[in-house]
Tab-separated table of N, CA and C in Angstrom:
chain	number	residue	atom	x	y	z
A	1	MET	N	88.879	107.370	116.123
A	1	MET	CA	89.942	107.241	115.156
A	1	MET	C	89.508	107.595	113.730
A	2	SER	N	90.191	108.490	113.041
A	2	SER	CA	89.681	108.871	111.764
A	2	SER	C	90.040	107.762	110.602
A	3	GLU	N	89.351	107.902	109.627
A	3	GLU	CA	89.464	106.954	108.368
A	3	GLU	C	89.621	107.798	107.230
A	4	ARG	N	90.513	107.328	106.288
A	4	ARG	CA	90.714	108.096	105.010
A	4	ARG	C	90.453	107.063	103.917
A	5	LYS	N	89.271	107.007	103.349
A	5	LYS	CA	88.887	106.063	102.335
A	5	LYS	C	89.464	106.432	100.979
A	6	GLY	N	90.017	105.361	100.376
A	6	GLY	CA	90.728	105.657	99.062
A	6	GLY	C	92.033	106.336	99.020
A	7	ALA	N	92.603	106.498	100.286
A	7	ALA	CA	93.921	107.160	100.469
A	7	ALA	C	94.967	106.481	99.694
A	8	VAL	N	94.947	105.033	99.600
A	8	VAL	CA	95.834	104.312	98.851
A	8	VAL	C	95.158	103.305	98.067
A	9	THR	N	95.816	102.641	97.136
A	9	THR	CA	95.253	101.620	96.366
A	9	THR	C	96.175	100.389	96.353
A	10	PHE	N	95.559	99.169	96.182
A	10	PHE	CA	96.418	98.022	96.042
A	10	PHE	C	95.997	97.327	94.688
A	11	LYS	N	96.875	97.388	93.697
A	11	LYS	CA	96.623	96.937	92.369
A	11	LYS	C	95.324	97.660	91.829
A	12	GLY	N	95.191	98.943	92.079
A	12	GLY	CA	94.117	99.737	91.596
A	12	GLY	C	92.908	99.804	92.466
A	13	ASN	N	92.739	98.902	93.503
A	13	ASN	CA	91.624	98.839	94.332
A	13	ASN	C	91.727	99.712	95.547
A	14	PRO	N	90.882	100.700	95.756
A	14	PRO	CA	90.912	101.608	96.901
A	14	PRO	C	90.933	100.946	98.170
A	15	LEU	N	91.705	101.495	99.175
A	15	LEU	CA	91.762	100.947	100.516
A	15	LEU	C	91.619	102.180	101.515
A	16	THR	N	91.289	101.874	102.692
A	16	THR	CA	91.032	102.775	103.771
A	16	THR	C	92.255	102.876	104.738
A	17	LEU	N	92.728	104.013	105.044
A	17	LEU	CA	93.706	104.194	106.057
A	17	LEU	C	93.142	104.616	107.378
A	18	VAL	N	93.551	104.054	108.454
A	18	VAL	CA	92.955	104.237	109.820
A	18	VAL	C	93.995	105.062	110.503
A	19	GLY	N	93.587	106.089	111.272
A	19	GLY	CA	94.452	106.988	112.015
A	19	GLY	C	94.578	108.341	111.410
A	20	ASN	N	95.138	109.281	112.252
A	20	ASN	CA	95.290	110.622	111.894
A	20	ASN	C	96.459	110.736	110.953
A	21	GLU	N	96.290	111.452	109.826
A	21	GLU	CA	97.411	111.601	108.905
A	21	GLU	C	98.609	112.502	109.556
A	22	ILE	N	99.792	112.013	109.395
A	22	ILE	CA	100.932	112.701	109.994
A	22	ILE	C	101.492	113.514	108.801
A	23	LYS	N	101.830	114.790	109.192
A	23	LYS	CA	102.403	115.698	108.084
A	23	LYS	C	103.659	116.281	108.490
A	24	ALA	N	104.536	116.748	107.531
A	24	ALA	CA	105.740	117.483	107.872
A	24	ALA	C	105.512	118.517	108.927
A	25	GLY	N	106.265	118.612	109.909
A	25	GLY	CA	106.118	119.528	110.945
A	25	GLY	C	105.532	119.062	112.235
A	26	ASP	N	104.832	117.858	112.139
A	26	ASP	CA	104.354	117.185	113.280
A	26	ASP	C	105.402	116.468	114.080
A	27	LYS	N	105.164	116.457	115.436
A	27	LYS	CA	106.121	115.613	116.307
A	27	LYS	C	105.828	114.169	115.955
A	28	ALA	N	106.805	113.387	115.833
A	28	ALA	CA	106.604	111.988	115.624
A	28	ALA	C	105.930	111.348	116.785
A	29	PRO	N	104.768	110.698	116.493
A	29	PRO	CA	104.001	110.203	117.580
A	29	PRO	C	104.793	109.083	118.296
A	30	GLU	N	104.567	109.167	119.647
A	30	GLU	CA	105.273	108.158	120.478
A	30	GLU	C	104.488	106.875	120.590
A	31	VAL	N	105.171	105.761	120.208
A	31	VAL	CA	104.510	104.426	120.203
A	31	VAL	C	105.592	103.444	120.586
A	32	SER	N	105.146	102.250	120.962
A	32	SER	CA	106.072	101.192	121.228
A	32	SER	C	106.000	100.195	120.163
A	33	LEU	N	107.187	99.798	119.764
A	33	LEU	CA	107.346	98.716	118.671
A	33	LEU	C	108.297	97.630	119.278
A	34	TRP	N	108.485	96.589	118.528
A	34	TRP	CA	109.230	95.470	119.063
A	34	TRP	C	110.380	95.143	118.094
A	35	THR	N	111.549	94.847	118.725
A	35	THR	CA	112.727	94.475	117.973
A	35	THR	C	112.638	93.037	117.587
A	36	THR	N	113.590	92.585	116.728
A	36	THR	CA	113.624	91.123	116.291
A	36	THR	C	113.964	90.272	117.540
A	37	ASP	N	114.461	90.803	118.617
A	37	ASP	CA	114.776	89.929	119.790
A	37	ASP	C	113.650	90.201	120.874
A	38	LEU	N	112.576	90.709	120.486
A	38	LEU	CA	111.426	90.916	121.371
A	38	LEU	C	111.585	91.939	122.488
A	39	GLN	N	112.414	92.898	122.247
A	39	GLN	CA	112.623	93.991	123.217
A	39	GLN	C	111.744	95.159	122.732
A	40	GLU	N	111.052	95.839	123.706
A	40	GLU	CA	110.197	96.913	123.356
A	40	GLU	C	111.146	98.123	123.176
A	41	MET	N	110.791	98.904	122.006
A	41	MET	CA	111.482	100.160	121.667
A	41	MET	C	110.477	101.203	121.422
A	42	LYS	N	110.719	102.404	121.805
A	42	LYS	CA	109.767	103.607	121.604
A	42	LYS	C	110.514	104.388	120.490
A	43	ILE	N	109.603	105.053	119.808
A	43	ILE	CA	110.004	105.932	118.726
A	43	ILE	C	110.955	107.042	119.325
A	44	SER	N	110.727	107.477	120.552
A	44	SER	CA	111.570	108.422	121.202
A	44	SER	C	113.005	107.997	121.340
A	45	ASP	N	113.200	106.624	121.328
A	45	ASP	CA	114.561	106.086	121.524
A	45	ASP	C	115.432	106.478	120.267
A	46	LEU	N	114.853	106.904	119.269
A	46	LEU	CA	115.559	107.251	118.001
A	46	LEU	C	116.030	108.696	118.044
A	47	LYS	N	115.559	109.500	119.042
A	47	LYS	CA	115.973	110.902	119.149
A	47	LYS	C	117.511	111.098	119.099
A	48	GLY	N	117.916	112.137	118.479
A	48	GLY	CA	119.367	112.311	118.390
A	48	GLY	C	119.912	111.902	117.116
A	49	SER	N	119.195	111.158	116.322
A	49	SER	CA	119.582	110.689	114.969
A	49	SER	C	118.671	111.210	113.934
A	50	LEU	N	119.204	111.483	112.814
A	50	LEU	CA	118.338	111.730	111.582
A	50	LEU	C	117.856	110.301	111.048
A	51	VAL	N	116.541	110.121	111.045
A	51	VAL	CA	115.924	108.861	110.778
A	51	VAL	C	115.231	108.812	109.448
A	52	VAL	N	115.310	107.754	108.703
A	52	VAL	CA	114.428	107.348	107.574
A	52	VAL	C	113.739	106.192	108.093
A	53	LEU	N	112.488	106.436	108.385
A	53	LEU	CA	111.595	105.411	108.815
A	53	LEU	C	110.614	104.885	107.738
A	54	SER	N	110.902	103.662	107.347
A	54	SER	CA	110.244	103.141	106.206
A	54	SER	C	109.192	102.140	106.657
A	55	ALA	N	107.898	102.384	106.314
A	55	ALA	CA	106.871	101.415	106.720
A	55	ALA	C	106.504	100.660	105.519
A	56	VAL	N	106.441	99.248	105.627
A	56	VAL	CA	106.226	98.380	104.549
A	56	VAL	C	105.142	97.400	104.979
A	57	PRO	N	104.355	96.958	104.003
A	57	PRO	CA	103.251	95.890	104.322
A	57	PRO	C	103.847	94.659	104.813
A	58	SER	N	104.785	94.075	104.139
A	58	SER	CA	105.431	92.811	104.599
A	58	SER	C	106.748	92.608	103.837
A	59	LEU	N	107.725	92.192	104.578
A	59	LEU	CA	109.089	91.987	104.001
A	59	LEU	C	109.043	90.902	103.058
A	60	ASP	N	108.129	89.897	103.142
A	60	ASP	CA	108.030	88.712	102.362
A	60	ASP	C	107.328	88.984	101.084
A	61	THR	N	107.330	90.334	100.512
A	61	THR	CA	106.767	90.512	99.228
A	61	THR	C	107.886	91.215	98.459
A	62	PRO	N	107.770	91.070	97.030
A	62	PRO	CA	108.819	91.527	96.151
A	62	PRO	C	109.150	93.052	96.343
A	63	VAL	N	108.153	93.815	96.320
A	63	VAL	CA	108.373	95.346	96.406
A	63	VAL	C	109.118	95.656	97.725
A	64	CYS	N	108.503	95.158	98.780
A	64	CYS	CA	109.138	95.380	100.148
A	64	CYS	C	110.611	94.993	100.174
A	65	ASN	N	110.743	93.805	99.630
A	65	ASN	CA	112.159	93.303	99.523
A	65	ASN	C	113.142	94.182	98.850
A	66	LEU	N	112.735	94.668	97.586
A	66	LEU	CA	113.495	95.578	96.898
A	66	LEU	C	113.707	96.945	97.641
A	67	GLU	N	112.635	97.467	98.221
A	67	GLU	CA	112.828	98.709	98.967
A	67	GLU	C	113.822	98.675	100.092
A	68	THR	N	113.584	97.561	100.891
A	68	THR	CA	114.490	97.382	102.120
A	68	THR	C	115.893	97.259	101.640
A	69	LYS	N	116.112	96.479	100.597
A	69	LYS	CA	117.544	96.273	100.199
A	69	LYS	C	118.089	97.560	99.639
A	70	ARG	N	117.274	98.470	98.961
A	70	ARG	CA	117.800	99.677	98.594
A	70	ARG	C	118.111	100.583	99.732
A	71	PHE	N	117.278	100.584	100.710
A	71	PHE	CA	117.613	101.406	101.909
A	71	PHE	C	118.881	100.939	102.688
A	72	SER	N	119.040	99.537	102.617
A	72	SER	CA	120.314	99.057	103.180
A	72	SER	C	121.520	99.577	102.481
A	73	LYS	N	121.438	99.707	101.088
A	73	LYS	CA	122.615	100.259	100.359
A	73	LYS	C	122.780	101.700	100.700
A	74	GLU	N	121.627	102.462	100.824
A	74	GLU	CA	121.774	103.929	101.222
A	74	GLU	C	122.290	103.998	102.578
A	75	ALA	N	122.005	103.125	103.528
A	75	ALA	CA	122.384	103.188	104.905
A	75	ALA	C	123.981	102.873	104.978
A	76	ALA	N	124.453	102.024	104.032
A	76	ALA	CA	125.966	101.889	103.933
A	76	ALA	C	126.589	103.094	103.488
A	77	ARG	N	125.916	103.805	102.605
A	77	ARG	CA	126.578	104.974	102.012
A	77	ARG	C	126.460	106.224	102.949
A	78	LEU	N	125.343	106.241	103.673
A	78	LEU	CA	125.070	107.420	104.548
A	78	LEU	C	125.250	107.089	105.971
A	79	GLY	N	126.462	106.952	106.404
A	79	GLY	CA	126.592	106.460	107.846
A	79	GLY	C	126.003	107.282	108.888
A	80	ASP	N	125.742	108.563	108.711
A	80	ASP	CA	125.097	109.450	109.771
A	80	ASP	C	123.630	109.502	109.806
A	81	VAL	N	122.945	108.574	109.029
A	81	VAL	CA	121.477	108.539	108.946
A	81	VAL	C	121.076	107.114	109.532
A	82	ARG	N	120.084	107.133	110.326
A	82	ARG	CA	119.640	105.770	110.884
A	82	ARG	C	118.350	105.244	109.935
A	83	PHE	N	118.558	104.194	109.423
A	83	PHE	CA	117.386	103.682	108.640
A	83	PHE	C	116.617	102.579	109.402
A	84	VAL	N	115.305	102.792	109.529
A	84	VAL	CA	114.529	101.917	110.334
A	84	VAL	C	113.406	101.416	109.323
A	85	THR	N	113.178	100.055	109.437
A	85	THR	CA	112.044	99.460	108.666
A	85	THR	C	111.058	98.888	109.702
A	86	VAL	N	109.802	99.392	109.418
A	86	VAL	CA	108.653	98.847	110.322
A	86	VAL	C	107.686	98.052	109.461
A	87	SER	N	107.219	96.915	110.004
A	87	SER	CA	106.103	96.162	109.322
A	87	SER	C	105.236	95.541	110.389
A	88	ARG	N	104.199	94.951	109.943
A	88	ARG	CA	103.372	94.193	110.932
A	88	ARG	C	103.738	92.657	110.957
A	89	ASP	N	104.825	92.351	110.275
A	89	ASP	CA	105.426	91.015	110.308
A	89	ASP	C	105.800	90.727	111.699
A	90	THR	N	105.792	89.447	112.193
A	90	THR	CA	106.228	89.058	113.483
A	90	THR	C	107.775	89.305	113.564
A	91	PRO	N	108.221	89.601	114.703
A	91	PRO	CA	109.655	89.787	114.919
A	91	PRO	C	110.511	88.550	114.405
A	92	PHE	N	109.899	87.425	114.467
A	92	PHE	CA	110.571	86.137	114.089
A	92	PHE	C	110.700	86.138	112.545
A	93	ALA	N	109.654	86.564	111.872
A	93	ALA	CA	109.612	86.581	110.373
A	93	ALA	C	110.629	87.679	109.989
A	94	ILE	N	110.569	88.742	110.597
A	94	ILE	CA	111.525	89.869	110.163
A	94	ILE	C	113.038	89.411	110.385
A	95	ASN	N	113.290	88.783	111.513
A	95	ASN	CA	114.665	88.300	111.718
A	95	ASN	C	115.067	87.242	110.645
A	96	ARG	N	114.183	86.356	110.375
A	96	ARG	CA	114.429	85.314	109.373
A	96	ARG	C	114.782	85.927	107.971
A	97	TRP	N	113.832	86.968	107.589
A	97	TRP	CA	114.129	87.659	106.368
A	97	TRP	C	115.481	88.357	106.325
A	98	ALA	N	115.727	89.195	107.376
A	98	ALA	CA	117.102	89.894	107.412
A	98	ALA	C	118.194	88.924	107.413
A	99	ASN	N	118.181	87.926	108.155
A	99	ASN	CA	119.223	86.954	108.066
A	99	ASN	C	119.419	86.262	106.754
A	100	THR	N	118.290	85.908	106.012
A	100	THR	CA	118.323	85.294	104.737
A	100	THR	C	118.942	86.238	103.692
A	101	GLU	N	118.564	87.605	103.819
A	101	GLU	CA	119.040	88.571	102.907
A	101	GLU	C	120.397	89.165	103.322
A	102	CYS	N	120.889	88.727	104.453
A	102	CYS	CA	122.231	89.365	104.955
A	102	CYS	C	122.049	90.828	105.221
A	103	ILE	N	120.997	91.341	105.725
A	103	ILE	CA	120.889	92.858	106.008
A	103	ILE	C	121.127	93.006	107.438
A	104	GLU	N	122.258	93.709	107.773
A	104	GLU	CA	122.663	93.972	109.167
A	104	GLU	C	122.671	95.471	109.521
A	105	ASN	N	122.559	96.316	108.611
A	105	ASN	CA	122.708	97.797	108.904
A	105	ASN	C	121.436	98.518	108.988
A	106	LEU	N	120.266	97.864	109.125
A	106	LEU	CA	118.950	98.530	109.317
A	106	LEU	C	118.508	98.137	110.701
A	107	LEU	N	117.697	98.959	111.240
A	107	LEU	CA	116.935	98.589	112.493
A	107	LEU	C	115.659	98.083	112.108
A	108	PHE	N	115.145	96.995	112.444
A	108	PHE	CA	113.863	96.400	112.082
A	108	PHE	C	113.002	96.413	113.289
A	109	LEU	N	111.769	96.941	113.069
A	109	LEU	CA	110.790	97.009	114.225
A	109	LEU	C	109.431	96.416	113.750
A	110	SER	N	108.804	95.793	114.743
A	110	SER	CA	107.542	95.203	114.321
A	110	SER	C	106.413	95.806	115.089
A	111	ASP	N	105.277	96.018	114.342
A	111	ASP	CA	103.993	96.510	114.840
A	111	ASP	C	103.037	95.402	114.906
A	112	PHE	N	103.501	94.223	115.281
A	112	PHE	CA	102.609	92.986	115.102
A	112	PHE	C	101.521	92.911	116.222
A	113	ARG	N	101.683	93.505	117.260
A	113	ARG	CA	100.695	93.262	118.387
A	113	ARG	C	99.216	93.833	118.085
A	114	CYS	N	99.263	95.081	117.983
A	114	CYS	CA	97.906	95.707	117.739
A	114	CYS	C	97.774	96.830	116.753
A	115	GLY	N	98.880	97.035	116.081
A	115	GLY	CA	98.800	98.074	114.957
A	115	GLY	C	98.936	99.398	115.484
A	116	GLU	N	99.508	99.552	116.705
A	116	GLU	CA	99.503	100.846	117.406
A	116	GLU	C	100.303	101.896	116.515
A	117	PHE	N	101.419	101.521	116.011
A	117	PHE	CA	102.230	102.397	115.159
A	117	PHE	C	101.435	102.817	113.830
A	118	GLY	N	100.760	101.851	113.189
A	118	GLY	CA	100.078	102.081	112.030
A	118	GLY	C	98.902	103.075	112.247
A	119	GLN	N	98.183	102.858	113.455
A	119	GLN	CA	97.130	103.867	113.705
A	119	GLN	C	97.640	105.218	114.146
A	120	ALA	N	98.666	105.298	114.973
A	120	ALA	CA	99.316	106.572	115.364
A	120	ALA	C	99.812	107.262	114.180
A	121	TYR	N	100.295	106.697	113.176
A	121	TYR	CA	100.945	107.377	111.964
A	121	TYR	C	99.929	107.490	110.919
A	122	GLY	N	98.703	106.920	111.070
A	122	GLY	CA	97.653	107.109	110.050
A	122	GLY	C	97.936	106.258	108.797
A	123	ILE	N	98.572	105.151	109.025
A	123	ILE	CA	98.899	104.326	107.667
A	123	ILE	C	98.506	102.838	107.896
A	124	LEU	N	97.567	102.546	108.841
A	124	LEU	CA	97.081	101.172	109.068
A	124	LEU	C	96.001	100.995	107.982
A	125	ILE	N	96.193	99.976	107.038
A	125	ILE	CA	95.202	99.670	106.045
A	125	ILE	C	94.179	98.834	106.695
A	126	LYS	N	92.899	99.394	106.676
A	126	LYS	CA	91.780	98.803	107.476
A	126	LYS	C	91.493	97.399	106.829
A	127	GLU	N	91.344	97.323	105.552
A	127	GLU	CA	91.011	96.045	104.917
A	127	GLU	C	92.030	94.976	104.952
A	128	LEU	N	93.280	95.261	105.173
A	128	LEU	CA	94.341	94.174	105.158
A	128	LEU	C	95.040	94.046	106.493
A	129	SER	N	94.767	95.149	107.430
A	129	SER	CA	95.482	95.047	108.684
A	129	SER	C	97.063	95.082	108.502
A	130	LEU	N	97.478	95.809	107.451
A	130	LEU	CA	98.945	95.955	107.135
A	130	LEU	C	99.205	97.428	107.116
A	131	LEU	N	100.488	97.756	107.064
A	131	LEU	CA	100.856	99.145	106.930
A	131	LEU	C	100.909	99.518	105.505
A	132	ALA	N	100.507	100.805	105.223
A	132	ALA	CA	100.667	101.422	103.895
A	132	ALA	C	102.255	101.654	103.731
A	133	ARG	N	102.660	101.582	102.472
A	133	ARG	CA	104.042	101.883	102.159
A	133	ARG	C	104.290	103.385	102.288
A	134	THR	N	104.977	103.770	103.239
A	134	THR	CA	105.173	105.142	103.647
A	134	THR	C	106.587	105.302	104.183
A	135	VAL	N	107.227	106.505	103.743
A	135	VAL	CA	108.482	106.847	104.307
A	135	VAL	C	108.384	108.177	104.997
A	136	PHE	N	108.864	108.128	106.386
A	136	PHE	CA	108.953	109.431	107.123
A	136	PHE	C	110.342	109.682	107.432
A	137	VAL	N	110.759	111.017	107.177
A	137	VAL	CA	112.071	111.430	107.641
A	137	VAL	C	111.834	112.229	108.843
A	138	ILE	N	112.548	111.822	109.854
A	138	ILE	CA	112.406	112.416	111.223
A	138	ILE	C	113.745	113.057	111.579
A	139	ASP	N	113.741	114.267	112.040
A	139	ASP	CA	114.943	115.004	112.447
A	139	ASP	C	115.434	114.576	113.747
A	140	LYS	N	116.556	115.051	114.128
A	140	LYS	CA	117.132	114.656	115.394
A	140	LYS	C	116.390	115.034	116.688
A	141	THR	N	115.536	115.937	116.561
A	141	THR	CA	114.637	116.264	117.701
A	141	THR	C	113.314	115.680	117.771
A	142	GLY	N	112.993	114.700	116.853
A	142	GLY	CA	111.756	113.899	116.829
A	142	GLY	C	110.673	114.548	116.030
A	143	VAL	N	110.986	115.542	115.145
A	143	VAL	CA	109.940	116.107	114.356
A	143	VAL	C	109.974	115.579	112.854
A	144	VAL	N	108.837	115.169	112.405
A	144	VAL	CA	108.689	114.605	111.084
A	144	VAL	C	108.976	115.821	110.084
A	145	ARG	N	109.906	115.637	109.292
A	145	ARG	CA	110.263	116.722	108.248
A	145	ARG	C	109.853	116.347	106.834
A	146	TYR	N	109.466	115.127	106.655
A	146	TYR	CA	109.079	114.696	105.209
A	146	TYR	C	108.250	113.441	105.406
A	147	VAL	N	107.123	113.419	104.550
A	147	VAL	CA	106.210	112.203	104.519
A	147	VAL	C	106.112	111.834	103.059
A	148	GLN	N	106.299	110.566	102.716
A	148	GLN	CA	105.965	110.026	101.360
A	148	GLN	C	105.096	108.901	101.506
A	149	LEU	N	103.847	109.116	101.334
A	149	LEU	CA	102.784	107.944	101.264
A	149	LEU	C	102.731	107.498	99.838
A	150	VAL	N	103.072	106.325	99.586
A	150	VAL	CA	103.048	105.810	98.198
A	150	VAL	C	101.623	105.349	97.931
A	151	ARG	N	101.014	106.077	96.939
A	151	ARG	CA	99.630	105.895	96.723
A	151	ARG	C	99.232	104.502	96.269
A	152	GLU	N	100.051	103.853	95.521
A	152	GLU	CA	99.767	102.501	95.029
A	152	GLU	C	100.692	101.647	95.827
A	153	VAL	N	100.102	100.782	96.731
A	153	VAL	CA	100.860	100.000	97.679
A	153	VAL	C	101.852	99.044	97.017
A	154	ALA	N	101.601	98.679	95.800
A	154	ALA	CA	102.508	97.798	95.046
A	154	ALA	C	103.739	98.468	94.310
A	155	ASP	N	103.750	99.833	94.540
A	155	ASP	CA	104.804	100.577	93.861
A	155	ASP	C	105.966	100.892	95.005
A	156	GLU	N	107.194	101.071	94.426
A	156	GLU	CA	108.356	101.566	95.267
A	156	GLU	C	108.212	103.000	95.494
A	157	PRO	N	108.750	103.496	96.657
A	157	PRO	CA	108.801	104.933	96.846
A	157	PRO	C	109.792	105.657	95.875
A	158	ASP	N	109.696	106.940	95.985
A	158	ASP	CA	110.528	107.849	95.083
A	158	ASP	C	111.809	107.993	95.929
A	159	TYR	N	112.814	107.166	95.714
A	159	TYR	CA	114.078	107.259	96.526
A	159	TYR	C	114.758	108.589	96.347
A	160	ASP	N	114.816	109.107	95.100
A	160	ASP	CA	115.511	110.369	94.847
A	160	ASP	C	114.932	111.498	95.740
A	161	ALA	N	113.629	111.509	95.924
A	161	ALA	CA	112.976	112.654	96.767
A	161	ALA	C	113.315	112.456	98.155
A	162	ILE	N	113.444	111.193	98.576
A	162	ILE	CA	113.822	110.874	100.016
A	162	ILE	C	115.273	111.386	100.257
A	163	LEU	N	116.180	111.023	99.324
A	163	LEU	CA	117.563	111.352	99.525
A	163	LEU	C	117.787	112.908	99.414
A	164	GLU	N	116.947	113.505	98.628
A	164	GLU	CA	117.033	114.996	98.571
A	164	GLU	C	116.631	115.581	99.889
A	165	GLN	N	115.710	115.089	100.459
A	165	GLN	CA	115.268	115.589	101.809
A	165	GLN	C	116.407	115.383	102.881
A	166	LEU	N	117.035	114.277	102.751
A	166	LEU	CA	118.146	113.930	103.727
A	166	LEU	C	119.308	114.996	103.477
A	167	LYS	N	119.535	115.308	102.327
A	167	LYS	CA	120.592	116.293	101.909
A	167	LYS	C	120.277	117.738	102.594
A	168	LYS	N	118.992	118.003	102.529
A	168	LYS	CA	118.629	119.271	103.066
A	168	LYS	C	118.692	119.308	104.621
A	169	LEU	N	118.575	118.179	105.156
A	169	LEU	CA	118.593	118.082	106.663
A	169	LEU	C	119.933	117.838	107.327
A	170	SER	N	120.900	117.415	106.426
A	170	SER	CA	122.165	117.041	106.884
A	170	SER	C	123.033	118.217	107.124
């Protein structure tokens, strides 16, 4: 498994990402994740939809909270795009957060078991065992068309750039 030292920072401190870097044009790696009701779901189950897959460190943090709420607003506006949020939070914690925030239009998936998603997508932070803040846009055939790795984990993504990519693919 490859490592990319200093690929991201947290409050200015360099961190190491584990796994091979995914780039635009790559097929979305096949992994299993878990829904909030403990059902296994594979990335290939999303084929047929244009997908915004947002990986966040933890929903119980202010920036992840803001990002996920913003994507919920975009999901309401863009009915033909499937918005998916992935974290290493347990399915129970994700469900509690989504219910507390009244978010019903996103698909939440958990990589809590062994970090398979984080490693397969090259965004598992070695030092924290959390996912780096990353947004992948995946087309209907399962090909990654856009990747935005947010260099400073404590920053929000560039939403305008993501929405521009969606326009190009719609």
